[in-house]
């Protein structure tokens, strides 16, 4: 049966699970006590009714701190949760138009683009040409310019309109 290596990395050794003979000991207030024998470190932690937690197992000797493990674990989880909240992955949303897209349909799609931009996403707007429409690319440019002009107050052009095969595309992002 395979063991999950990530799970091993996440677990922190405490008290008797620490295998080193000597450790660099840090007190609960953050002061360095010094390099002590593991038995001595465990006795100090036990006298203070706290746990001996291995903070840096790869150091030589390993760094251990005398702290309340429950409180330490809670703080770690809280910190991870806050970091996860701060993290926002910017995605690119695509909205497609046709050269003959009607005014009402454009307004509806512009409303949707506004929502995406307010959420912090980038938007790729594309005008798709079919068949003989390729001969009238200026109509596609007109549609794209109309969309951009309706969104001037909230977006900036990230990437100028460019013809890519049958598509005329531009990228929009929120104004800062």
PDB file of C-alpha atoms in Angstrom:
ATOM      1  CA  UNK A   1       0.000   0.000   0.000  1.00  0.00           C
ATOM      2  CA  UNK A   2       1.395   3.402  -0.997  1.00  0.00           C
ATOM      3  CA  UNK A   3       1.622   6.191   1.527  1.00  0.00           C
ATOM      4  CA  UNK A   4       0.684   9.692   0.527  1.00  0.00           C
ATOM      5  CA  UNK A   5       3.919  11.720   0.581  1.00  0.00           C
ATOM      6  CA  UNK A   6       2.067  15.057   0.668  1.00  0.00           C
ATOM      7  CA  UNK A   7       0.283  13.984   3.823  1.00  0.00           C
ATOM      8  CA  UNK A   8       3.657  13.223   5.439  1.00  0.00           C
ATOM      9  CA  UNK A   9       4.942  16.697   4.540  1.00  0.00           C
ATOM     10  CA  UNK A  10       1.930  18.424   6.090  1.00  0.00           C
ATOM     11  CA  UNK A  11       2.157  16.659   9.441  1.00  0.00           C
ATOM     12  CA  UNK A  12       4.331  18.252  12.082  1.00  0.00           C
ATOM     13  CA  UNK A  13       6.158  16.105  14.623  1.00  0.00           C
ATOM     14  CA  UNK A  14       5.306  16.858  18.233  1.00  0.00           C
ATOM     15  CA  UNK A  15       6.639  15.675  21.598  1.00  0.00           C
ATOM     16  CA  UNK A  16       7.782  12.013  21.458  1.00  0.00           C
ATOM     17  CA  UNK A  17       7.469  11.836  17.650  1.00  0.00           C
ATOM     18  CA  UNK A  18      10.583  14.028  17.287  1.00  0.00           C
ATOM     19  CA  UNK A  19      13.457  11.693  16.396  1.00  0.00           C
ATOM     20  CA  UNK A  20      16.490  13.976  16.753  1.00  0.00           C
ATOM     21  CA  UNK A  21      18.899  13.544  19.692  1.00  0.00           C
ATOM     22  CA  UNK A  22      19.532  17.276  20.019  1.00  0.00           C
ATOM     23  CA  UNK A  23      17.319  20.210  19.060  1.00  0.00           C
ATOM     24  CA  UNK A  24      17.641  23.986  18.817  1.00  0.00           C
ATOM     25  CA  UNK A  25      15.018  25.047  21.347  1.00  0.00           C
ATOM     26  CA  UNK A  26      12.906  28.206  21.155  1.00  0.00           C
ATOM     27  CA  UNK A  27      10.707  29.268  24.075  1.00  0.00           C
ATOM     28  CA  UNK A  28       7.015  30.150  23.772  1.00  0.00           C
ATOM     29  CA  UNK A  29       7.813  33.883  23.672  1.00  0.00           C
ATOM     30  CA  UNK A  30      10.234  33.390  20.749  1.00  0.00           C
ATOM     31  CA  UNK A  31      13.528  33.583  22.663  1.00  0.00           C
ATOM     32  CA  UNK A  32      16.312  31.126  21.839  1.00  0.00           C
ATOM     33  CA  UNK A  33      17.039  28.753  24.728  1.00  0.00           C
ATOM     34  CA  UNK A  34      19.871  26.997  22.886  1.00  0.00           C
ATOM     35  CA  UNK A  35      20.846  23.529  21.663  1.00  0.00           C
ATOM     36  CA  UNK A  36      19.592  20.962  24.163  1.00  0.00           C
ATOM     37  CA  UNK A  37      19.097  17.222  24.458  1.00  0.00           C
ATOM     38  CA  UNK A  38      15.629  16.025  23.306  1.00  0.00           C
ATOM     39  CA  UNK A  39      14.836  14.605  26.795  1.00  0.00           C
ATOM     40  CA  UNK A  40      15.674  17.949  28.392  1.00  0.00           C
ATOM     41  CA  UNK A  41      13.532  19.814  25.834  1.00  0.00           C
ATOM     42  CA  UNK A  42      10.580  17.479  26.458  1.00  0.00           C
ATOM     43  CA  UNK A  43      10.939  17.973  30.240  1.00  0.00           C
ATOM     44  CA  UNK A  44      10.930  21.779  29.847  1.00  0.00           C
ATOM     45  CA  UNK A  45       7.808  21.614  27.663  1.00  0.00           C
ATOM     46  CA  UNK A  46       6.072  19.249  30.084  1.00  0.00           C
ATOM     47  CA  UNK A  47       6.825  21.507  33.076  1.00  0.00           C
ATOM     48  CA  UNK A  48       5.190  24.423  31.247  1.00  0.00           C
ATOM     49  CA  UNK A  49       2.155  22.272  30.237  1.00  0.00           C
ATOM     50  CA  UNK A  50       2.891  22.908  26.557  1.00  0.00           C
ATOM     51  CA  UNK A  51       3.973  20.843  23.557  1.00  0.00           C
ATOM     52  CA  UNK A  52       7.351  20.533  21.870  1.00  0.00           C
ATOM     53  CA  UNK A  53       6.710  21.154  18.160  1.00  0.00           C
ATOM     54  CA  UNK A  54       9.310  20.560  15.429  1.00  0.00           C
ATOM     55  CA  UNK A  55       9.188  23.761  13.361  1.00  0.00           C
ATOM     56  CA  UNK A  56      12.086  23.161  10.971  1.00  0.00           C
ATOM     57  CA  UNK A  57      12.973  19.445  10.665  1.00  0.00           C
ATOM     58  CA  UNK A  58      15.573  19.983   7.911  1.00  0.00           C
ATOM     59  CA  UNK A  59      17.800  22.295   9.949  1.00  0.00           C
ATOM     60  CA  UNK A  60      20.857  20.905  11.708  1.00  0.00           C
ATOM     61  CA  UNK A  61      19.968  20.432  14.567  1.00  0.00           C
ATOM     62  CA  UNK A  62      16.179  20.584  14.016  1.00  0.00           C
ATOM     63  CA  UNK A  63      14.424  23.684  15.350  1.00  0.00           C
ATOM     64  CA  UNK A  64      11.742  23.001  17.958  1.00  0.00           C
ATOM     65  CA  UNK A  65       9.476  25.443  19.739  1.00  0.00           C
ATOM     66  CA  UNK A  66       7.617  25.126  23.005  1.00  0.00           C
ATOM     67  CA  UNK A  67       4.005  26.063  22.194  1.00  0.00           C
ATOM     68  CA  UNK A  68       0.415  24.916  22.590  1.00  0.00           C
ATOM     69  CA  UNK A  69       0.020  22.628  19.555  1.00  0.00           C
ATOM     70  CA  UNK A  70      -3.768  23.078  19.323  1.00  0.00           C
ATOM     71  CA  UNK A  71      -3.375  26.842  19.159  1.00  0.00           C
ATOM     72  CA  UNK A  72      -0.472  26.527  16.671  1.00  0.00           C
ATOM     73  CA  UNK A  73      -2.511  24.236  14.398  1.00  0.00           C
ATOM     74  CA  UNK A  74      -5.505  26.604  14.547  1.00  0.00           C
ATOM     75  CA  UNK A  75      -3.304  29.601  13.621  1.00  0.00           C
ATOM     76  CA  UNK A  76      -1.791  27.683  10.669  1.00  0.00           C
ATOM     77  CA  UNK A  77      -5.237  26.760   9.314  1.00  0.00           C
ATOM     78  CA  UNK A  78      -6.468  30.328   9.786  1.00  0.00           C
ATOM     79  CA  UNK A  79      -3.423  31.696   7.908  1.00  0.00           C
ATOM     80  CA  UNK A  80      -3.959  29.227   5.034  1.00  0.00           C
ATOM     81  CA  UNK A  81      -7.632  30.204   4.807  1.00  0.00           C
ATOM     82  CA  UNK A  82      -6.764  33.918   4.615  1.00  0.00           C
ATOM     83  CA  UNK A  83      -4.131  33.291   1.934  1.00  0.00           C
ATOM     84  CA  UNK A  84      -6.631  31.253  -0.064  1.00  0.00           C
ATOM     85  CA  UNK A  85      -9.185  34.088   0.121  1.00  0.00           C
ATOM     86  CA  UNK A  86      -6.639  36.642  -1.108  1.00  0.00           C
ATOM     87  CA  UNK A  87      -5.822  34.478  -4.082  1.00  0.00           C
ATOM     88  CA  UNK A  88      -7.935  35.202  -7.169  1.00  0.00           C
ATOM     89  CA  UNK A  89      -7.312  33.394 -10.396  1.00  0.00           C
ATOM     90  CA  UNK A  90      -7.926  35.650 -13.357  1.00  0.00           C
ATOM     91  CA  UNK A  91      -9.777  33.776 -16.052  1.00  0.00           C
ATOM     92  CA  UNK A  92     -10.436  34.819 -19.608  1.00  0.00           C
ATOM     93  CA  UNK A  93     -14.109  34.796 -20.572  1.00  0.00           C
ATOM     94  CA  UNK A  94     -15.065  34.857 -24.238  1.00  0.00           C
ATOM     95  CA  UNK A  95     -18.085  36.598 -25.738  1.00  0.00           C
ATOM     96  CA  UNK A  96     -18.753  36.087 -29.452  1.00  0.00           C
ATOM     97  CA  UNK A  97     -20.493  38.430 -31.847  1.00  0.00           C
ATOM     98  CA  UNK A  98     -21.339  38.287 -35.539  1.00  0.00           C
ATOM     99  CA  UNK A  99     -20.908  41.214 -37.963  1.00  0.00           C
ATOM    100  CA  UNK A 100     -24.712  41.606 -38.153  1.00  0.00           C
ATOM    101  CA  UNK A 101     -25.420  41.282 -34.404  1.00  0.00           C
ATOM    102  CA  UNK A 102     -28.444  43.449 -33.576  1.00  0.00           C
ATOM    103  CA  UNK A 103     -28.310  46.404 -31.157  1.00  0.00           C
ATOM    104  CA  UNK A 104     -30.364  44.756 -28.401  1.00  0.00           C
ATOM    105  CA  UNK A 105     -28.226  41.601 -28.524  1.00  0.00           C
ATOM    106  CA  UNK A 106     -25.066  43.714 -28.309  1.00  0.00           C
ATOM    107  CA  UNK A 107     -26.445  45.544 -25.248  1.00  0.00           C
ATOM    108  CA  UNK A 108     -27.277  42.227 -23.564  1.00  0.00           C
ATOM    109  CA  UNK A 109     -23.783  40.875 -24.191  1.00  0.00           C
ATOM    110  CA  UNK A 110     -22.224  44.173 -23.046  1.00  0.00           C
ATOM    111  CA  UNK A 111     -24.106  43.792 -19.743  1.00  0.00           C
ATOM    112  CA  UNK A 112     -22.590  40.313 -19.350  1.00  0.00           C
ATOM    113  CA  UNK A 113     -19.099  41.646 -20.168  1.00  0.00           C
ATOM    114  CA  UNK A 114     -19.545  44.295 -17.435  1.00  0.00           C
ATOM    115  CA  UNK A 115     -20.330  41.527 -14.915  1.00  0.00           C
ATOM    116  CA  UNK A 116     -17.211  39.571 -15.900  1.00  0.00           C
ATOM    117  CA  UNK A 117     -14.995  42.656 -15.655  1.00  0.00           C
ATOM    118  CA  UNK A 118     -16.437  43.616 -12.243  1.00  0.00           C
ATOM    119  CA  UNK A 119     -15.596  40.100 -11.002  1.00  0.00           C
ATOM    120  CA  UNK A 120     -11.990  40.756 -12.049  1.00  0.00           C
ATOM    121  CA  UNK A 121     -11.867  38.558 -15.145  1.00  0.00           C
ATOM    122  CA  UNK A 122     -10.397  39.458 -18.532  1.00  0.00           C
ATOM    123  CA  UNK A 123     -12.775  39.272 -21.481  1.00  0.00           C
ATOM    124  CA  UNK A 124     -11.988  38.163 -25.019  1.00  0.00           C
ATOM    125  CA  UNK A 125     -14.485  39.628 -27.461  1.00  0.00           C
ATOM    126  CA  UNK A 126     -14.629  37.946 -30.844  1.00  0.00           C
ATOM    127  CA  UNK A 127     -16.456  38.745 -34.043  1.00  0.00           C
ATOM    128  CA  UNK A 128     -16.912  35.556 -36.061  1.00  0.00           C
ATOM    129  CA  UNK A 129     -17.102  35.736 -39.848  1.00  0.00           C
ATOM    130  CA  UNK A 130     -18.751  33.073 -42.021  1.00  0.00           C
ATOM    131  CA  UNK A 131     -18.499  32.582 -45.759  1.00  0.00           C
ATOM    132  CA  UNK A 132     -18.822  35.805 -47.736  1.00  0.00           C
ATOM    133  CA  UNK A 133     -18.758  37.912 -44.566  1.00  0.00           C
ATOM    134  CA  UNK A 134     -14.939  37.727 -44.795  1.00  0.00           C
ATOM    135  CA  UNK A 135     -15.167  40.191 -47.695  1.00  0.00           C
ATOM    136  CA  UNK A 136     -16.851  42.761 -45.390  1.00  0.00           C
ATOM    137  CA  UNK A 137     -14.500  42.828 -42.416  1.00  0.00           C
ATOM    138  CA  UNK A 138     -15.200  46.517 -41.809  1.00  0.00           C
ATOM    139  CA  UNK A 139     -18.650  45.468 -40.478  1.00  0.00           C
ATOM    140  CA  UNK A 140     -16.891  43.311 -37.889  1.00  0.00           C
ATOM    141  CA  UNK A 141     -14.650  46.225 -36.920  1.00  0.00           C
ATOM    142  CA  UNK A 142     -17.755  48.420 -36.555  1.00  0.00           C
ATOM    143  CA  UNK A 143     -19.390  45.863 -34.239  1.00  0.00           C
ATOM    144  CA  UNK A 144     -16.219  45.533 -32.154  1.00  0.00           C
ATOM    145  CA  UNK A 145     -15.787  49.320 -31.902  1.00  0.00           C
ATOM    146  CA  UNK A 146     -19.446  49.690 -30.868  1.00  0.00           C
ATOM    147  CA  UNK A 147     -18.947  47.155 -28.047  1.00  0.00           C
ATOM    148  CA  UNK A 148     -15.752  48.854 -26.877  1.00  0.00           C
ATOM    149  CA  UNK A 149     -17.381  52.312 -26.932  1.00  0.00           C
ATOM    150  CA  UNK A 150     -20.288  51.032 -24.781  1.00  0.00           C
ATOM    151  CA  UNK A 151     -17.760  49.734 -22.238  1.00  0.00           C
ATOM    152  CA  UNK A 152     -15.337  52.704 -22.213  1.00  0.00           C
ATOM    153  CA  UNK A 153     -16.173  53.673 -18.626  1.00  0.00           C
ATOM    154  CA  UNK A 154     -15.218  50.289 -17.089  1.00  0.00           C
ATOM    155  CA  UNK A 155     -12.664  48.632 -19.389  1.00  0.00           C
ATOM    156  CA  UNK A 156      -9.374  49.282 -21.076  1.00  0.00           C
ATOM    157  CA  UNK A 157      -8.190  47.488 -24.186  1.00  0.00           C
ATOM    158  CA  UNK A 158      -5.643  44.908 -23.089  1.00  0.00           C
ATOM    159  CA  UNK A 159      -4.898  43.691 -26.596  1.00  0.00           C
ATOM    160  CA  UNK A 160      -5.966  45.697 -29.646  1.00  0.00           C
ATOM    161  CA  UNK A 161      -8.373  44.162 -32.213  1.00  0.00           C
ATOM    162  CA  UNK A 162      -6.573  41.655 -34.417  1.00  0.00           C
ATOM    163  CA  UNK A 163      -7.706  39.349 -37.216  1.00  0.00           C
ATOM    164  CA  UNK A 164      -7.047  35.665 -36.419  1.00  0.00           C
ATOM    165  CA  UNK A 165      -8.397  33.502 -39.209  1.00  0.00           C
ATOM    166  CA  UNK A 166     -12.192  33.814 -39.239  1.00  0.00           C
ATOM    167  CA  UNK A 167     -12.195  35.753 -35.954  1.00  0.00           C
ATOM    168  CA  UNK A 168     -11.556  39.392 -35.146  1.00  0.00           C
ATOM    169  CA  UNK A 169     -10.547  39.439 -31.472  1.00  0.00           C
ATOM    170  CA  UNK A 170      -9.722  41.966 -28.765  1.00  0.00           C
ATOM    171  CA  UNK A 171      -8.984  41.518 -25.065  1.00  0.00           C
ATOM    172  CA  UNK A 172     -10.505  43.769 -22.406  1.00  0.00           C
ATOM    173  CA  UNK A 173      -9.611  44.199 -18.737  1.00  0.00           C
ATOM    174  CA  UNK A 174     -10.916  46.345 -15.897  1.00  0.00           C
ATOM    175  CA  UNK A 175      -9.697  49.928 -15.541  1.00  0.00           C
ATOM    176  CA  UNK A 176      -7.672  50.336 -12.386  1.00  0.00           C
TER     177      UNK A 176
END
